[in-house]
Amino acid sequence: MDANDKDRNLVATLYVNRASVLQKRDHLVECLRDCNRAVQICPSYAKAWYRRGKVNVSLENHDDAVHDLTIAKNRESSLAGKKQIESELKIILDQSNRTSNKVVQHTKNNLRVSDESVQVQLQCVTTPDKGRGITSQYDIPEGSLVHSEEPYAVTISKHCRETHCHYCLNELPADAIPCTSCSIPLYCSRRCRGQAGGQVFKNCPMERNINDSVFDNLEEYISQITLDNDFYPEDEHIFEHKHECKGVHWPVILPSDVVLAGRVLVKSVQKNGVSMDVPNLLGKLELSHNYSQVSPESKLESHIYAIVLLYCLQHSYGFELPINGASVSQVVILISQIRVNSLAIVRMNSNNYGQSDHVSSGSTCTVEQVRVGLAIYTAGSLFNHSCLPNIHAYFLSRTLMIRTTEFVPSGYPLELSYGPQVGQWDCKDRLKFLEDEYSFRCQCSGCSELNTSDLVINAFCCVDPNCPGVVLDNSILNCEKQKRKHLPAVPQCSSSAPHLQVGKLSSDYIGLVAYLLLEENNRTSRYGPGYCLKCGSDRDLESSYATVDEAWIYIRRLQDAIISKEISRAVLLDASRFLGLLRSILHAYNKSIAEILEKLYGHNHIVIGYELVKLSSIQLSLDDHNAVDTISRLAAIFLHYFGSHAETMFPHLLFLQREALKLPQ
C-alpha cells in the first residue's frame, strides 16, 4: 500500500505514531524498530527521523542520534522546526562528549539456532511390536544432541494468535506487524513476515538534493539501520501462508490440525508439481495413521473438514485438484496422519520472570509449558514412545531438538514420551490417554513392569499409621495386577540413567508398600480394593474419596483467596484443617515435593528441576543461603536436558542466579 499524503506515506505515519506511544511506554527498542520501518518506507519523512533521533538519545546511542536529527533538520520544511532540532542537536553533542555510546542491537533474529551440531549417526529400524523406530549405531553419552530438524509444515495454536509470532512462534514484541495483505497473522519482524509469505513494501521515491552532503550516503545508511528487516526468498522457497492470504479468513475458523493439513497439502503440491494427484503427493510423507481405529463420529468430522478444506483451497489458492471421493478420502487420511504424528511446539514460561519484587514478596516462581504451535517433522515422527523415555525433545523457535537424557547403548531404541510419563500419571490413566490419542496400547517397561510410582501416585495410606503400605481402588489395582509378573530389571550398562534409577527404586520400595501384590498365589481374603497391600488392613474407600473431594474444595478456596489477596482467618483455618485430613488419608508419596519426586523420577529428572525453581524462589524470599545450592543443582539439571541451549530455553535461570548473588552475607 503506497498511500501518500503531502510527501508522507500513510503507513510510515502510522509507524511513527505507534513509535511515539511505544517510547512513552518505555519500549525503546520496539520504538526504534518502528522508526526504522517508517524511514525505510518513506526516507524523506522528517518526523520519522526526528523520532528515531529522540529514541537513540534515550538509548544513549549519540552518534546515531546526531545523524538522525541532522537528517530531520534538513528534511524539515518549517523554520521553527529547524531551530528546535538545532537546539536539541547542541545538547546531544555536549552529552556525547561526556559519555560513550551503547551498542544497540536493532533487530533480533528469532530464527537463530545454536551452532551446536549433531554428531550421532542414527538409523531407522523395524520391530515387531512398535514398527519403525530409531536406534543408534554407536553408544551415545547422556546429554548428547542426537537430532535437529526444521518442520515440514507448522501452524500456530488458536490461543496464541494474538501473543506469538505466526512464523517463528516466539512471543510478539510490542511492535508486532501484521500480514500486509490480510492483516490477520501477526509477526515479530518483517523477516518473519517475508518468510511466511507477506508482501514487501516498496520505498517511496526519495528527493535527493545534490548540494546536501548529508544525503550522499543516505540510502546506504538506511540499508544499515534496517539490516535484516526484510527477507528476499530464493526461488525455491515455499511460503506457508500465501495460500491462506486471499481475503477469506478460513484459517482462523478451522481447527489447527486441519489448517496444518492444508499447509502440508499445498507444500506437497508446490514441491512435486500441481499435476500430481493427492495419493501420490501424500504417499511421499510416509506417515502412519489411525483412521480405522477412530470412532464413527470422528470419521464423519474428518470427512466434513476434508471437504471444507479442499473447497477453501480451490477458491483461495486456485487448487487444481478436484473435490471428489478420491481426493476427499486422501485428505481425510492426511488429517488422521497429522493427529497421530504432529508434535506440539512448546515454550517454557515462568511467572514473574525478571521481576525482583516477586522475591521480596515471597511469591513462588513456577514453570509451565505452553503449547504455541503444531508441526509435522518427517524424521522426528519416527521416534517411538516410552513412558520412561531416554531422550528429551524441545524447540528453538520452530526447530526440533532432541537430546539424550541418559547413556544409550548401541542398537538400543531412542524413545521419547508422547504424553504423561511415569511419575506424572498412574499407569491406568497413561494407557487410556495413549489409546484415545494415538490408538495403541503402550507396552513399555513403565507400563508392563511393576514400579513404585504407579502404586503410590494415587494411593491411600494404610489405616495403621505405622504401616507404609498402599491402598488402591479397583481400577488401579486391576491394572497393577496385570504387571505383577514383571518386576523391573535393572541393566548394568548405566547405573546413572534416570529410568534405571526408577527401576532400582521400584525394586527397593515395591515390597515395602505392596508386599501382598508380589505373592504369586495370594489367596488371602484381605487382598483387593480397599485393603492395604502390605498388611491387609481395610479402608473405607467411599468415605476416603468423599473426604478428599471436600478437602480440595477448601484448598482451592484458599488458592483463590491468595490470588485475590483477600485471605481471611476462616479460610486459612479450614484449609489447614483439611490439609491435615489429606495427610492422614493419602499415601506419603502422593505429594508433589522435590524429595518425594526423586523417588518417583530419579535424582536429575527435569520434573525435579521444575520443582527446584519453586523451592529456590521460596528460599530467596527468606534470604536462605541454601538457595545457592538449589540453583546450582537446578542449573545442572537444565544443562543435562538442554545442553548449550539451557539459558535460551529458561532465561529465568540467569535471574535466579543474579538474585542469589544479592543474598546478605
XYZ file of C-alpha atoms in Angstrom:
665
model
C 0.000 0.000 0.000
C 1.583 3.316 -1.138
C -0.929 5.891 0.042
C 0.810 9.298 0.189
C -0.304 12.475 1.867
C 1.925 15.520 1.318
C 5.061 13.514 0.678
C 4.402 11.248 3.660
C 3.416 7.656 3.258
C 0.337 6.835 5.304
C 1.822 3.582 6.565
C 5.008 5.403 7.619
C 2.847 7.872 9.540
C 1.154 5.015 11.387
C 4.515 3.516 12.303
C 5.763 6.861 13.641
C 2.596 7.362 15.677
C 2.966 3.925 17.214
C 6.662 4.613 17.846
C 5.662 7.653 19.857
C 3.343 5.554 22.016
C 5.994 2.863 22.462
C 8.543 5.450 23.579
C 6.139 6.785 26.198
C 5.686 3.218 27.476
C 9.464 2.813 27.634
C 9.579 0.189 24.868
C 12.637 1.851 23.369
C 13.959 -0.944 21.164
C 10.477 -1.553 19.716
C 10.131 2.199 19.143
C 13.436 2.211 17.272
C 12.291 -0.639 15.021
C 9.080 1.204 14.134
C 11.134 4.276 13.206
C 13.331 2.064 11.023
C 10.247 0.779 9.221
C 8.989 4.313 8.682
C 12.223 5.657 7.154
C 12.573 2.549 5.011
C 9.110 3.155 3.573
C 9.493 6.918 3.228
C 13.106 8.188 3.580
C 12.034 11.817 3.212
C 9.742 11.771 6.261
C 11.310 14.297 8.683
C 9.181 13.301 11.673
C 10.329 9.682 11.396
C 13.985 10.773 11.506
C 13.254 13.109 14.416
C 11.531 10.360 16.416
C 14.406 7.978 15.658
C 16.895 10.553 16.879
C 14.967 11.052 20.126
C 14.797 7.336 20.927
C 18.515 6.964 20.163
C 19.138 9.711 22.736
C 17.176 7.648 25.287
C 19.263 4.619 24.343
C 22.428 6.738 24.722
C 23.364 5.943 21.138
C 24.535 9.505 20.478
C 26.246 9.022 17.097
C 23.066 7.693 15.503
C 21.016 10.347 17.303
C 23.148 13.159 15.828
C 22.936 11.614 12.375
C 19.149 11.141 12.589
C 18.451 14.667 13.850
C 20.728 16.172 11.199
C 18.690 14.393 8.514
C 15.461 15.500 10.216
C 16.645 19.139 10.279
C 17.471 19.085 6.564
C 14.132 17.492 5.682
C 12.082 19.765 7.992
C 10.226 22.443 5.988
C 9.324 24.898 8.794
C 11.829 27.385 10.206
C 10.608 26.861 13.785
C 11.051 23.119 13.433
C 14.600 23.508 12.169
C 15.514 25.768 15.128
C 14.065 23.298 17.633
C 16.075 20.421 16.130
C 19.251 22.552 16.098
C 18.912 23.296 19.821
C 18.430 19.603 20.598
C 21.440 18.736 18.453
C 23.655 21.031 20.546
C 22.509 19.349 23.756
C 23.177 15.880 22.320
C 26.627 16.852 21.090
C 27.505 18.045 24.608
C 26.245 14.770 26.080
C 28.121 12.658 23.522
C 31.379 14.300 24.542
C 30.842 13.156 28.152
C 29.517 9.639 27.633
C 30.309 6.704 25.400
C 27.845 5.114 23.025
C 25.912 2.000 23.897
C 25.743 -0.743 21.336
C 22.097 -1.296 20.448
C 21.036 -4.348 18.534
C 18.379 -3.009 16.204
C 16.927 -6.322 15.234
C 16.703 -9.660 16.902
C 16.916 -12.711 14.723
C 14.316 -15.010 16.185
C 15.274 -17.732 13.734
C 18.824 -18.162 15.016
C 19.713 -21.702 16.025
C 22.753 -22.648 18.073
C 25.931 -23.672 16.267
C 25.914 -26.975 18.171
C 25.792 -29.748 15.588
C 24.521 -33.311 15.651
C 27.423 -35.783 15.809
C 25.417 -39.009 16.162
C 24.561 -41.430 13.351
C 21.011 -42.724 13.701
C 19.264 -45.477 11.779
C 15.643 -46.416 11.183
C 14.767 -49.982 12.166
C 11.581 -52.053 12.223
C 10.483 -54.083 15.237
C 7.518 -56.496 15.556
C 5.883 -54.689 18.488
C 6.422 -50.995 17.593
C 7.047 -50.949 13.846
C 9.504 -48.323 12.688
C 11.777 -46.724 15.218
C 15.149 -45.015 15.665
C 18.321 -46.514 17.099
C 21.967 -45.519 17.127
C 24.839 -47.351 15.510
C 27.119 -46.444 18.420
C 26.918 -45.809 22.164
C 25.568 -42.327 22.954
C 26.623 -40.441 26.101
C 23.928 -38.724 28.140
C 23.215 -35.113 27.241
C 24.136 -35.620 23.570
C 22.289 -33.751 20.833
C 21.095 -36.559 18.539
C 18.648 -34.843 16.190
C 17.814 -31.397 14.810
C 15.085 -30.787 12.243
C 13.112 -27.983 10.646
C 9.359 -28.628 10.316
C 7.815 -29.858 7.093
C 4.823 -27.702 7.992
C 3.749 -25.748 11.068
C 0.815 -23.674 12.269
C 0.195 -21.579 15.365
C -2.185 -22.618 18.152
C -5.503 -20.774 18.255
C -4.997 -19.313 21.733
C -1.589 -17.895 20.749
C -2.637 -15.981 17.634
C -2.540 -12.625 19.446
C 0.506 -13.307 21.614
C 3.049 -15.176 19.474
C 4.642 -14.669 16.060
C 2.834 -16.711 13.414
C 6.128 -17.794 11.854
C 8.865 -18.273 14.478
C 6.305 -18.831 17.300
C 8.255 -16.650 19.736
C 6.414 -14.096 21.850
C 5.333 -10.996 19.967
C 7.075 -7.736 20.846
C 5.112 -4.551 21.410
C 5.776 -3.511 17.784
C 4.246 -6.594 16.146
C 3.456 -6.234 12.454
C 0.558 -7.838 10.548
C 0.422 -9.516 7.168
C 0.358 -6.769 4.547
C -2.454 -8.407 2.631
C -4.979 -9.982 5.007
C -3.790 -8.333 8.273
C -4.650 -11.473 10.247
C -1.306 -13.125 11.094
C 0.992 -11.112 13.366
C 4.766 -11.296 13.094
C 7.650 -10.227 15.282
C 9.640 -8.836 12.344
C 9.497 -8.103 8.633
C 11.842 -11.037 8.142
C 9.366 -13.487 9.679
C 6.575 -11.920 7.634
C 8.655 -12.348 4.487
C 9.409 -15.989 5.336
C 5.702 -16.694 5.799
C 4.738 -15.040 2.517
C 3.922 -11.414 3.349
C 4.495 -8.759 0.733
C 7.414 -6.332 0.982
C 6.774 -2.587 0.916
C 8.299 -0.552 -1.850
C 10.057 2.568 -0.716
C 8.746 5.951 -1.767
C 10.922 7.829 -4.262
C 13.428 9.945 -2.362
C 14.032 13.542 -3.343
C 17.777 13.984 -3.454
C 19.484 17.362 -3.063
C 22.898 17.027 -4.727
C 24.184 20.070 -2.819
C 23.461 18.447 0.516
C 26.310 16.177 1.548
C 24.218 14.640 4.333
C 22.267 12.658 1.754
C 25.229 11.340 -0.208
C 25.138 8.069 1.706
C 21.542 8.153 2.922
C 20.466 5.048 1.068
C 23.447 3.154 2.463
C 22.660 4.436 5.978
C 19.025 3.295 5.712
C 20.227 -0.085 4.499
C 22.490 -0.401 7.550
C 19.933 0.563 10.177
C 17.241 -1.684 8.666
C 19.558 -4.655 8.215
C 17.653 -7.983 8.298
C 14.300 -6.176 8.310
C 13.315 -7.727 5.009
C 13.632 -11.242 3.693
C 14.123 -11.841 -0.001
C 13.495 -15.555 -0.503
C 15.199 -17.773 -3.009
C 13.211 -19.064 -5.944
C 12.603 -22.482 -4.389
C 11.324 -21.030 -1.075
C 7.784 -22.196 -0.277
C 5.574 -19.663 1.502
C 3.417 -21.311 4.163
C 0.823 -18.526 4.493
C 0.434 -17.400 0.878
C -2.388 -19.807 0.013
C -4.361 -18.579 3.059
C -3.998 -14.910 2.201
C -6.719 -14.277 -0.365
C -9.272 -12.332 1.640
C -11.073 -15.355 3.117
C -10.234 -15.968 6.770
C -10.839 -19.701 6.916
C -7.540 -20.487 8.747
C -8.885 -18.537 11.742
C -12.020 -20.690 11.896
C -10.858 -24.213 11.078
C -9.088 -26.301 13.768
C -5.311 -26.118 13.896
C -4.810 -29.700 12.676
C -6.994 -29.032 9.615
C -5.124 -25.791 8.844
C -1.883 -27.767 9.175
C -3.253 -30.368 6.760
C -3.844 -27.583 4.244
C -0.258 -26.383 4.600
C 1.089 -29.921 4.179
C -1.037 -30.450 1.070
C -0.049 -27.151 -0.542
C 3.634 -27.680 0.179
C 3.469 -31.164 -1.332
C 1.859 -29.751 -4.464
C 4.447 -26.989 -4.778
C 7.365 -29.361 -4.234
C 6.165 -32.111 -6.539
C 4.094 -30.277 -9.151
C 0.390 -29.486 -9.446
C -0.216 -32.231 -11.996
C 0.232 -34.984 -9.410
C -2.793 -36.457 -7.656
C -3.376 -36.466 -3.925
C -2.446 -40.139 -3.284
C 0.964 -39.680 -4.915
C 1.581 -36.459 -3.005
C 0.713 -37.814 0.414
C 2.400 -41.174 -0.137
C 5.766 -39.448 -0.139
C 5.314 -38.375 3.514
C 5.227 -41.989 4.755
C 3.290 -41.120 7.916
C 1.234 -43.635 9.881
C -2.440 -43.054 10.730
C -5.178 -44.479 12.948
C -8.261 -43.881 10.798
C -9.554 -47.441 11.165
C -9.451 -47.210 14.978
C -11.267 -43.891 15.481
C -14.966 -43.575 16.277
C -17.636 -43.103 13.567
C -18.289 -39.578 14.863
C -14.603 -38.670 14.454
C -14.581 -40.160 10.943
C -17.609 -38.089 9.943
C -15.989 -34.956 11.359
C -12.804 -35.633 9.358
C -14.782 -36.080 6.116
C -16.594 -32.780 6.652
C -13.348 -30.947 7.370
C -11.682 -32.520 4.325
C -14.431 -31.263 2.007
C -14.349 -27.778 3.554
C -10.547 -27.659 3.315
C -10.474 -28.656 -0.353
C -13.188 -26.115 -1.123
C -11.226 -23.345 0.647
C -8.007 -24.275 -1.154
C -9.737 -24.250 -4.526
C -11.206 -20.794 -4.016
C -8.331 -19.090 -2.224
C -5.331 -20.790 -3.774
C -6.571 -21.921 -7.172
C -6.091 -25.562 -6.214
C -6.492 -27.720 -9.307
C -7.272 -30.977 -7.562
C -10.964 -31.878 -7.920
C -13.311 -32.319 -4.991
C -14.295 -35.940 -5.475
C -14.351 -39.133 -3.452
C -10.701 -39.981 -4.081
C -9.283 -36.594 -3.105
C -11.581 -36.231 -0.079
C -10.662 -39.683 1.231
C -6.951 -38.910 0.917
C -7.325 -35.609 2.772
C -9.216 -37.491 5.481
C -6.219 -39.824 5.811
C -3.908 -36.787 5.893
C -5.892 -35.271 8.783
C -5.648 -38.601 10.594
C -1.887 -38.716 9.943
C -1.450 -35.226 11.372
C -3.426 -36.036 14.507
C -1.152 -39.016 15.175
C 2.221 -37.662 14.021
C 2.163 -33.927 14.747
C 4.235 -32.526 17.590
C 3.081 -29.704 19.826
C 5.690 -26.923 19.875
C 6.001 -25.695 23.443
C 7.570 -22.736 25.195
C 8.633 -22.689 28.836
C 7.084 -19.752 30.660
C 7.999 -18.645 34.156
C 5.707 -16.363 36.128
C 7.233 -13.108 37.404
C 10.220 -13.535 35.079
C 12.715 -10.718 35.601
C 10.705 -9.066 38.391
C 12.799 -8.513 41.501
C 9.773 -7.666 43.633
C 8.412 -11.211 43.434
C 11.383 -12.411 45.501
C 10.866 -9.902 48.278
C 7.108 -10.504 48.290
C 7.569 -14.228 48.827
C 5.751 -15.258 45.636
C 6.596 -18.750 44.428
C 8.137 -18.915 40.967
C 6.626 -21.631 38.790
C 7.380 -23.007 35.330
C 4.741 -24.024 32.825
C 4.903 -25.369 29.287
C 2.650 -23.544 26.833
C 1.655 -25.155 23.545
C 2.199 -22.452 20.946
C 2.068 -24.420 17.709
C 1.538 -27.696 15.894
C 4.056 -29.096 13.410
C 4.975 -32.088 11.284
C 8.563 -33.307 11.465
C 9.013 -36.160 8.997
C 12.113 -37.646 10.663
C 11.045 -36.680 14.178
C 7.839 -38.688 13.782
C 9.921 -41.891 13.604
C 10.905 -41.731 17.280
C 8.708 -44.146 19.219
C 7.055 -43.613 22.595
C 8.024 -44.748 26.056
C 6.616 -43.708 29.420
C 10.245 -43.933 30.608
C 11.920 -42.020 27.757
C 15.659 -41.829 27.212
C 15.511 -38.704 25.023
C 14.053 -35.247 25.542
C 12.547 -33.009 22.845
C 12.493 -29.208 22.923
C 12.247 -26.385 20.413
C 14.385 -23.431 19.401
C 11.912 -21.269 17.555
C 10.471 -23.835 15.088
C 13.461 -26.173 15.142
C 13.029 -29.549 16.834
C 15.979 -30.503 19.043
C 16.310 -33.974 20.604
C 18.862 -34.743 23.308
C 19.596 -37.931 25.270
C 18.858 -37.841 28.993
C 20.890 -40.949 29.799
C 23.554 -43.203 28.336
C 22.082 -45.146 25.380
C 23.960 -48.270 24.248
C 24.435 -49.138 20.591
C 21.323 -50.606 18.967
C 19.050 -49.536 21.838
C 15.892 -47.650 20.728
C 15.746 -43.890 21.215
C 12.285 -43.156 22.620
C 10.530 -40.004 23.784
C 7.275 -39.528 25.660
C 4.132 -38.639 23.687
C 2.340 -37.613 26.857
C 2.488 -38.093 30.645
C 5.483 -40.067 31.906
C 5.856 -42.467 34.800
C 5.572 -40.293 37.898
C 3.086 -37.843 36.358
C 0.040 -40.099 35.878
C -0.654 -43.630 37.034
C -0.457 -46.473 34.534
C -4.237 -46.742 34.079
C -4.578 -43.101 33.033
C -1.491 -43.197 30.796
C -2.778 -46.226 28.913
C -6.165 -44.598 28.359
C -4.588 -41.363 27.136
C -2.359 -43.131 24.607
C -5.214 -45.314 23.350
C -7.537 -42.324 22.945
C -4.969 -40.045 21.291
C -2.758 -42.448 19.333
C -4.737 -45.714 19.137
C -2.080 -48.013 20.584
C -1.648 -49.776 23.890
C 1.693 -48.928 25.428
C 3.889 -51.905 26.326
C 6.964 -50.017 27.535
C 8.703 -51.091 30.729
C 6.869 -48.373 32.667
C 3.501 -49.887 31.697
C 4.417 -53.588 31.734
C 6.556 -53.803 34.892
C 5.635 -53.005 38.461
C 7.047 -49.714 39.685
C 6.631 -47.721 42.855
C 5.329 -44.611 41.141
C 2.228 -46.261 39.673
C 1.462 -47.862 43.043
C 1.665 -44.730 45.188
C 0.800 -41.766 42.940
C -2.987 -42.025 43.517
C -2.955 -44.292 46.563
C -4.414 -44.014 50.041
C -2.317 -44.858 53.075
C -2.952 -47.731 55.443
C -5.221 -47.061 58.416
C -2.350 -48.283 60.583
C -0.114 -45.194 60.926
C 2.939 -47.422 61.387
C 2.370 -49.357 58.156
C 3.876 -47.937 54.893
C 1.509 -49.966 52.691
C -0.737 -48.577 49.928
C -4.499 -48.903 49.485
C -5.759 -48.884 45.868
C -9.178 -48.690 44.277
C -10.421 -51.394 41.910
C -9.367 -49.789 38.596
C -5.783 -49.108 39.667
C -5.385 -52.468 41.378
C -6.580 -54.412 38.314
C -4.076 -52.559 36.137
C -1.213 -53.303 38.531
C -2.187 -56.975 38.825
C -1.525 -57.351 35.094
C 2.068 -56.258 35.703
C 2.933 -58.202 38.843
C 4.727 -60.977 36.930
C 7.138 -58.398 35.512
C 9.401 -56.952 38.156
C 11.706 -54.192 36.892
C 15.046 -55.381 35.592
C 17.997 -53.108 36.229
C 20.605 -53.446 33.429
C 24.214 -52.878 34.331
C 25.115 -50.656 31.352
C 24.484 -47.357 33.138
C 23.643 -47.015 36.806
C 23.202 -43.259 36.384
C 20.380 -43.496 33.835
C 17.225 -41.802 35.213
C 14.735 -44.517 34.300
C 17.127 -47.193 35.542
C 17.241 -45.348 38.846
C 13.457 -45.558 38.883
C 13.744 -49.308 38.297
C 16.161 -49.697 41.186
C 13.999 -47.584 43.474
C 10.957 -49.626 42.433
C 12.681 -52.871 43.361
C 13.561 -51.408 46.746
C 10.135 -49.976 47.548
C 7.570 -52.330 45.957
C 7.990 -54.876 48.703
C 7.812 -52.109 51.306
C 4.458 -50.695 50.143
C 2.795 -53.627 48.315
C 4.203 -56.909 49.614
C 0.937 -58.823 49.042
C 0.941 -57.844 45.364
C 4.224 -59.703 44.837
C 2.902 -63.042 46.067
C 2.039 -65.227 43.065
C -0.649 -67.314 44.796
C -2.101 -64.832 47.252
C -5.406 -66.280 48.391
C -6.000 -64.177 51.480
C -9.430 -62.563 51.656
C -7.774 -59.332 52.761
C -6.307 -58.669 49.338
C -8.217 -56.437 46.970
C -9.618 -52.926 46.507
C -9.686 -51.043 49.785
C -7.214 -53.355 51.507
C -3.645 -52.443 52.418
C -1.241 -54.287 50.136
C 1.273 -54.548 52.965
C -0.690 -55.752 55.996
C -4.215 -56.354 54.686
C -5.979 -53.703 56.807
C -9.310 -52.442 55.447
C -10.037 -48.803 54.497
C -13.451 -47.363 53.587
C -12.733 -46.091 50.049
C -16.081 -44.336 49.615
C -15.595 -42.284 52.773
C -11.951 -41.573 51.896
C -12.823 -40.256 48.430
C -15.568 -38.056 49.888
C -13.109 -36.561 52.373
C -10.542 -35.889 49.631
C -13.139 -34.174 47.417
C -14.300 -31.980 50.298
C -10.713 -31.122 51.282
C -9.879 -29.924 47.778
C -12.842 -27.540 47.864
C -11.335 -25.703 50.848
C -7.782 -25.833 49.457
C -8.911 -24.330 46.139
C -10.830 -21.696 48.082
C -7.537 -20.735 49.754
C -5.789 -20.653 46.359
C -8.454 -18.278 45.025
C -8.122 -16.107 48.137
C -4.346 -15.878 47.650
C -4.813 -14.806 44.033
C -7.375 -12.150 45.009
C -5.252 -11.140 48.039
C -8.306 -11.429 50.288
C -7.277 -14.109 52.788
C -9.486 -14.444 55.841
C -8.729 -16.290 59.062
C -11.604 -18.690 58.450
C -10.308 -19.658 55.012
C -6.840 -20.333 56.441
C -8.183 -22.439 59.300
C -10.440 -24.531 57.039
C -7.634 -25.168 54.540
C -5.218 -26.075 57.339
C -7.709 -28.484 58.927
C -8.463 -30.288 55.667
C -4.795 -30.369 54.700
C -4.211 -32.327 57.884
C -7.018 -34.714 56.876
C -5.408 -35.242 53.461
C -2.130 -36.129 55.134
C -3.886 -38.733 57.209
C -5.648 -40.294 54.204
C -3.324 -40.062 51.187
C -0.158 -42.100 50.938
C 3.034 -40.280 51.914
C 4.319 -40.423 48.307
C 1.101 -38.993 46.892
C 2.584 -35.468 47.012
C 4.416 -33.043 44.716
C 7.541 -32.003 46.537
C 11.083 -32.459 45.316
C 12.116 -35.065 47.921
C 9.166 -37.324 47.091
C 9.513 -36.812 43.341
C 13.091 -38.034 43.470
C 11.753 -41.450 44.484
C 9.325 -41.391 41.552
C 11.538 -39.952 38.811
C 15.192 -40.143 39.816
C 17.633 -37.552 41.079
C 18.147 -35.460 37.930
C 14.803 -35.614 36.111
C 13.521 -32.411 34.511
C 10.443 -32.525 36.770
C 12.789 -32.212 39.747
C 14.251 -29.141 38.065
C 10.826 -27.516 37.793
C 10.178 -28.169 41.496
C 13.585 -26.715 42.380
C 12.559 -23.490 40.616
C 9.736 -23.175 43.160
C 11.987 -24.129 46.055
C 14.716 -21.646 45.091
C 12.232 -18.776 44.816
C 10.948 -19.540 48.333
C 14.490 -19.747 49.680
C 15.413 -16.425 48.070
C 12.364 -14.755 49.613
C 13.547 -15.970 53.041
C 17.180 -14.927 52.412
C 18.094 -18.600 52.821
C 21.650 -19.271 51.612
C 20.626 -22.819 50.673
C 19.175 -21.155 47.572
C 22.696 -21.057 46.091
C 22.985 -24.852 46.201
C 19.420 -25.294 44.939
C 20.022 -23.018 41.958
C 23.333 -24.762 41.178
C 21.546 -28.103 41.122
C 18.746 -26.622 39.024
C 21.301 -25.297 36.513
C 22.948 -28.730 36.304
C 19.601 -30.429 35.564
C 18.713 -27.929 32.845
C 22.193 -28.289 31.337
C 21.606 -32.046 31.318
C 18.326 -31.688 29.384
C 19.029 -28.663 27.171
C 22.816 -28.574 26.861
C 24.137 -25.317 25.440
C 20.538 -24.146 24.939
C 19.694 -24.117 28.671
C 19.790 -20.330 29.085
C 17.828 -19.835 25.853
C 15.103 -22.238 26.935
C 14.943 -20.925 30.501
C 16.201 -17.323 30.750
C 14.772 -17.104 34.274
C 17.772 -19.172 35.387
C 20.048 -16.154 34.954
C 17.646 -14.046 37.018
C 17.683 -16.587 39.858
C 21.475 -16.705 39.786
C 21.684 -12.903 39.965
C 19.246 -12.815 42.891
C 21.319 -15.434 44.715
C 24.355 -13.157 44.485
C 22.374 -10.448 46.319
C 21.798 -12.587 49.420
C 23.173 -10.924 52.575
C 26.466 -12.358 53.728
